[in-house]
mmCIF file of C-alpha atoms in Angstrom:
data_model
loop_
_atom_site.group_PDB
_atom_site.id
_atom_site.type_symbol
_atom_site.label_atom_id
_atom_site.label_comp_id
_atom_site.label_asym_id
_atom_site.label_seq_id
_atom_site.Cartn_x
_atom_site.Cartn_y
_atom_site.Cartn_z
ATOM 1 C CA UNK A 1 -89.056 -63.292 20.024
ATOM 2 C CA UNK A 2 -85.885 -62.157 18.370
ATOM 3 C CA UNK A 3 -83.094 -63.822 18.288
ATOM 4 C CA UNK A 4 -79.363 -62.820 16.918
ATOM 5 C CA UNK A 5 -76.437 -64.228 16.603
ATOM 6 C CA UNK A 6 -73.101 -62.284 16.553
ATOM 7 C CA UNK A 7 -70.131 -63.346 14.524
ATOM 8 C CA UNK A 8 -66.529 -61.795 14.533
ATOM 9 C CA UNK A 9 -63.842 -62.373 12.800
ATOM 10 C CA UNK A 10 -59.832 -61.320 14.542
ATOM 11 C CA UNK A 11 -57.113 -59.924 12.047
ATOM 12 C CA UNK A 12 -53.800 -60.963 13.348
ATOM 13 C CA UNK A 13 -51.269 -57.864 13.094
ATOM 14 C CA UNK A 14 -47.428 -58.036 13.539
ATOM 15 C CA UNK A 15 -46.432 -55.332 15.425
ATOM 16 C CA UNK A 16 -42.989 -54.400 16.273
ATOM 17 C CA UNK A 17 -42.283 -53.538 20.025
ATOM 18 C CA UNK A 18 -40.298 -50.071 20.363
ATOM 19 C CA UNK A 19 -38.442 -50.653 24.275
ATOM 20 C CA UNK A 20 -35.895 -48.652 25.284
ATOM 21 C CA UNK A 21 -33.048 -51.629 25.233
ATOM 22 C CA UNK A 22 -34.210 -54.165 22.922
ATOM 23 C CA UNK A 23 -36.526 -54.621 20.639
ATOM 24 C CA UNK A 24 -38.927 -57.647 20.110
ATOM 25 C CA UNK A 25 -41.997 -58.693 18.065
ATOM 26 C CA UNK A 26 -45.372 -59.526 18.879
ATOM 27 C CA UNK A 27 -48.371 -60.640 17.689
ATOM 28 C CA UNK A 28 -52.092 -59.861 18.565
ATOM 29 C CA UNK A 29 -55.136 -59.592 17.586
ATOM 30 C CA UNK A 30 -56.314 -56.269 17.646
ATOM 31 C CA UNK A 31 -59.745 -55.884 15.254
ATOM 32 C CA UNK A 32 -62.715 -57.630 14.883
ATOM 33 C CA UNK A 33 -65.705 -57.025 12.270
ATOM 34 C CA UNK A 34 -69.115 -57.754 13.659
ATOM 35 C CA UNK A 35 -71.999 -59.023 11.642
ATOM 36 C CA UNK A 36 -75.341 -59.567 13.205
ATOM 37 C CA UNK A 37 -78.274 -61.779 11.867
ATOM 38 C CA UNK A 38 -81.218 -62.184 13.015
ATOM 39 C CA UNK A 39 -82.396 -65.661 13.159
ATOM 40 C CA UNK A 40 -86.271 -65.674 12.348
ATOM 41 C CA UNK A 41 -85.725 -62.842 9.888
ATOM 42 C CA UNK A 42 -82.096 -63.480 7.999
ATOM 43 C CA UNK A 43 -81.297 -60.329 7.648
ATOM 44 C CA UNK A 44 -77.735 -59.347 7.906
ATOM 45 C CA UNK A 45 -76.126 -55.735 9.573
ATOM 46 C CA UNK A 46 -72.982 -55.684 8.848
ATOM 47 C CA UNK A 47 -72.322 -52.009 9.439
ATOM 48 C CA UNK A 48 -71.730 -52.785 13.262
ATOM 49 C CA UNK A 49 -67.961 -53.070 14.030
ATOM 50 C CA UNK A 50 -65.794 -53.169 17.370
ATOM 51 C CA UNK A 51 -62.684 -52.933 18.752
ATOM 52 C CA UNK A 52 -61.136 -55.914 21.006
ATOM 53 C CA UNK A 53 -60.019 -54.396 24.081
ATOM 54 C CA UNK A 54 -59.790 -56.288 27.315
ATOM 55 C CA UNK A 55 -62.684 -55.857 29.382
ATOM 56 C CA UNK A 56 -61.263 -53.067 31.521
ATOM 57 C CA UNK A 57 -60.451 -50.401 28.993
ATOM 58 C CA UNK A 58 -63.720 -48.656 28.819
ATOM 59 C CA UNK A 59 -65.177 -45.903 26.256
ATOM 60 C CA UNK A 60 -66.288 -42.888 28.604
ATOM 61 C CA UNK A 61 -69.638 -41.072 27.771
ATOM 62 C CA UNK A 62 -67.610 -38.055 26.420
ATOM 63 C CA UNK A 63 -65.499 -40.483 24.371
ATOM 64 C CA UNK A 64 -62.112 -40.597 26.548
ATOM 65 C CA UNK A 65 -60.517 -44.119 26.809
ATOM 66 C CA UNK A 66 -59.439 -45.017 30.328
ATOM 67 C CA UNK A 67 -57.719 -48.329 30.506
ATOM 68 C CA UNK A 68 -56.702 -49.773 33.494
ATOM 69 C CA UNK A 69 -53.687 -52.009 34.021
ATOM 70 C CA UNK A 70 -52.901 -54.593 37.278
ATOM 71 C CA UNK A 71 -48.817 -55.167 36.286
ATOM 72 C CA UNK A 72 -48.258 -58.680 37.094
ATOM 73 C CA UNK A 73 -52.072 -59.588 36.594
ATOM 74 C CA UNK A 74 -53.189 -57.980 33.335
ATOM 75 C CA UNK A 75 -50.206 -56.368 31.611
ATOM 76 C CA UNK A 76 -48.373 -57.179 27.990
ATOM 77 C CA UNK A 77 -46.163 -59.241 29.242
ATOM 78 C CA UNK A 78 -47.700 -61.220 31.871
ATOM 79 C CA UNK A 79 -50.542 -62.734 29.428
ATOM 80 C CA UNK A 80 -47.497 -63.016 26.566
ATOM 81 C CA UNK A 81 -48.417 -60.076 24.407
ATOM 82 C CA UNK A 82 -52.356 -59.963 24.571
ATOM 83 C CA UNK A 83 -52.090 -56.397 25.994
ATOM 84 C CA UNK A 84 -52.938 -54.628 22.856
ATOM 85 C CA UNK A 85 -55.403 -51.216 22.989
ATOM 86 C CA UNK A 86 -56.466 -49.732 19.638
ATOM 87 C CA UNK A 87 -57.662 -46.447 19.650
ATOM 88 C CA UNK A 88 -58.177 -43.921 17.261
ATOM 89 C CA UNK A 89 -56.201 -40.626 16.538
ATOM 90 C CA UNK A 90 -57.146 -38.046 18.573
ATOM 91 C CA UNK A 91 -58.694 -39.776 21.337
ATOM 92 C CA UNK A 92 -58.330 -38.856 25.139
ATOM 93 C CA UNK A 93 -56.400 -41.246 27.069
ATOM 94 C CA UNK A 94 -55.962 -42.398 30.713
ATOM 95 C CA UNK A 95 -53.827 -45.005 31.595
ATOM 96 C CA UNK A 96 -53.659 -46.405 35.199
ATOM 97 C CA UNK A 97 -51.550 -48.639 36.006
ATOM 98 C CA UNK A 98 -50.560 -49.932 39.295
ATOM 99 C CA UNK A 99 -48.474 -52.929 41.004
ATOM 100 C CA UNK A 100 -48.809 -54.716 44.109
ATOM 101 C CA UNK A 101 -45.341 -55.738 44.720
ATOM 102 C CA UNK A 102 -42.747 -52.596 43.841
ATOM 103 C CA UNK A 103 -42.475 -48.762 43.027
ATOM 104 C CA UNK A 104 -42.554 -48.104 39.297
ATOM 105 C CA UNK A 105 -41.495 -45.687 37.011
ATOM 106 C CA UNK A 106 -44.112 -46.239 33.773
ATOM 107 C CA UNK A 107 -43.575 -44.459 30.589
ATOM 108 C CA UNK A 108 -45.190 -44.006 27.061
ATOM 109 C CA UNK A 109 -42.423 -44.054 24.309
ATOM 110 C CA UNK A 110 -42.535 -41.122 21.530
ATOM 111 C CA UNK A 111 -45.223 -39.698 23.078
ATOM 112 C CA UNK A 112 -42.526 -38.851 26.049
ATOM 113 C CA UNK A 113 -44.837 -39.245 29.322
ATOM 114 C CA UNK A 114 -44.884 -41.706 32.594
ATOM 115 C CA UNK A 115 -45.786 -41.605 35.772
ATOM 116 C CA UNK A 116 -44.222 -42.574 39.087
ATOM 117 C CA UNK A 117 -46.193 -45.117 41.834
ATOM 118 C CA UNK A 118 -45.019 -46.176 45.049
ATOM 119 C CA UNK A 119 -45.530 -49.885 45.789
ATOM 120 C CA UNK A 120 -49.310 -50.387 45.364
ATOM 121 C CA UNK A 121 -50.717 -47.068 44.238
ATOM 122 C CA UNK A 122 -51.764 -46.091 40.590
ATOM 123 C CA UNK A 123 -49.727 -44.313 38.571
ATOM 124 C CA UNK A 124 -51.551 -42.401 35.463
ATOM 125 C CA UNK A 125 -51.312 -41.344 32.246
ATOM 126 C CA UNK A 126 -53.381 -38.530 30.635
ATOM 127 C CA UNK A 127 -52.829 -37.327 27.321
ATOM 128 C CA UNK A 128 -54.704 -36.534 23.959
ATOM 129 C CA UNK A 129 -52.955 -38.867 21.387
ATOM 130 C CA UNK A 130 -51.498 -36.693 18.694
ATOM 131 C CA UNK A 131 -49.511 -39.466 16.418
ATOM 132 C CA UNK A 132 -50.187 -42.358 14.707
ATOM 133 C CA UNK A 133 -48.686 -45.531 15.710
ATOM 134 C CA UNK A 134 -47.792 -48.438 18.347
ATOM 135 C CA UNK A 135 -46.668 -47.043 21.028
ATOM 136 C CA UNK A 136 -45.432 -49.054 24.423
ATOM 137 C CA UNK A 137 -46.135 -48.295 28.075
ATOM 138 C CA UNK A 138 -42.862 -49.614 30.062
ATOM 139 C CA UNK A 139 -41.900 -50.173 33.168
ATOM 140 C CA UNK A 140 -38.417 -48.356 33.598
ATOM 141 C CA UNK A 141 -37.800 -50.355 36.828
ATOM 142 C CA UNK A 142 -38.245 -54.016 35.848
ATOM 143 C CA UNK A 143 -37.799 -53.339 31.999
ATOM 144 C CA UNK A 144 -41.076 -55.001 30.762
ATOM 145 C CA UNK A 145 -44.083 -53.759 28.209
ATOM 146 C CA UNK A 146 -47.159 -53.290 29.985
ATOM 147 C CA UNK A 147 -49.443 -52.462 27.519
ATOM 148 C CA UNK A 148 -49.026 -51.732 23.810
ATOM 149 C CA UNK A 149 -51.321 -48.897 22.566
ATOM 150 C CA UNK A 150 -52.364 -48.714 18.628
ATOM 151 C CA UNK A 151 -53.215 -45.278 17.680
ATOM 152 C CA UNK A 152 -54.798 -45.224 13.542
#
């Protein structure tokens, strides 16, 4: 029987928060390198490599990100900044967010696009991302980062 053991190492990045009022900064980790060994042979692989993402941003068969967002459960600002989504130039994007308690008005700086939602319905976010950078998803009702999205 094989056995292997998976080790990961995070990067800590400073990234700079662009809101529309203020601006703050945050730190995350938003990389790990994998290496797996296998116990009874000890031999290493170290070309594997992830991403961290939180468990409900999920890589599609055709390679489109969809990451979904509760605000108030799961967003940037309710787990203080560990809302971070790397993804890579070029990449199809959904973003669905969606709160429980109010209507929103969500928006992706530079890239220009939101989304409206009435009080407990998702609103979403398609687009093919075109620029490098962090870029953050706001709400333009309460003000707050919901998710900040790392595009390399």
């Amino acid at each position: 029987m094989r056995k292997h053991i998976v080790i990961s190492s995070l990067f800590a990045i400073t990234l700079t928060a662009c809101g529309s009022s203020s601006s703050t900064t945050n730190e995350t980790a938003i990389a790990t390198d994998t290496t797996m060994i296998s116990e009874d042979e000890g031999a290493v692989d170290e070309t594997a490599s992830t991403v961290v993402v939180p468990t409900d941003a999920i890589v599609n068969a055709d390679g489109s990100i969809s990451i979904n967002v509760i605000v108030g459960t799961d967003d940037y600002d309710t787990l203080a900044g560990d809302r971070v989504v790397k993804v890579a130039l070029g990449s199809a994007v959904t973003i669905t967010l969606t709160d429980a308690n109010e209507d929103q008005d969500y928006h992706l700086h530079v890239y220009d696009v939101g989304a409206e939602a009435k009080k407990g319905e998702p609103g979403v976010i398609s687009l093919v991302v075109d620029q490098a950078g962090q870029f953050d998803v706001e709400s333009h009702t309460t003000g707050k980062t919901l998710l900040v999205l790392v595009v390399e």
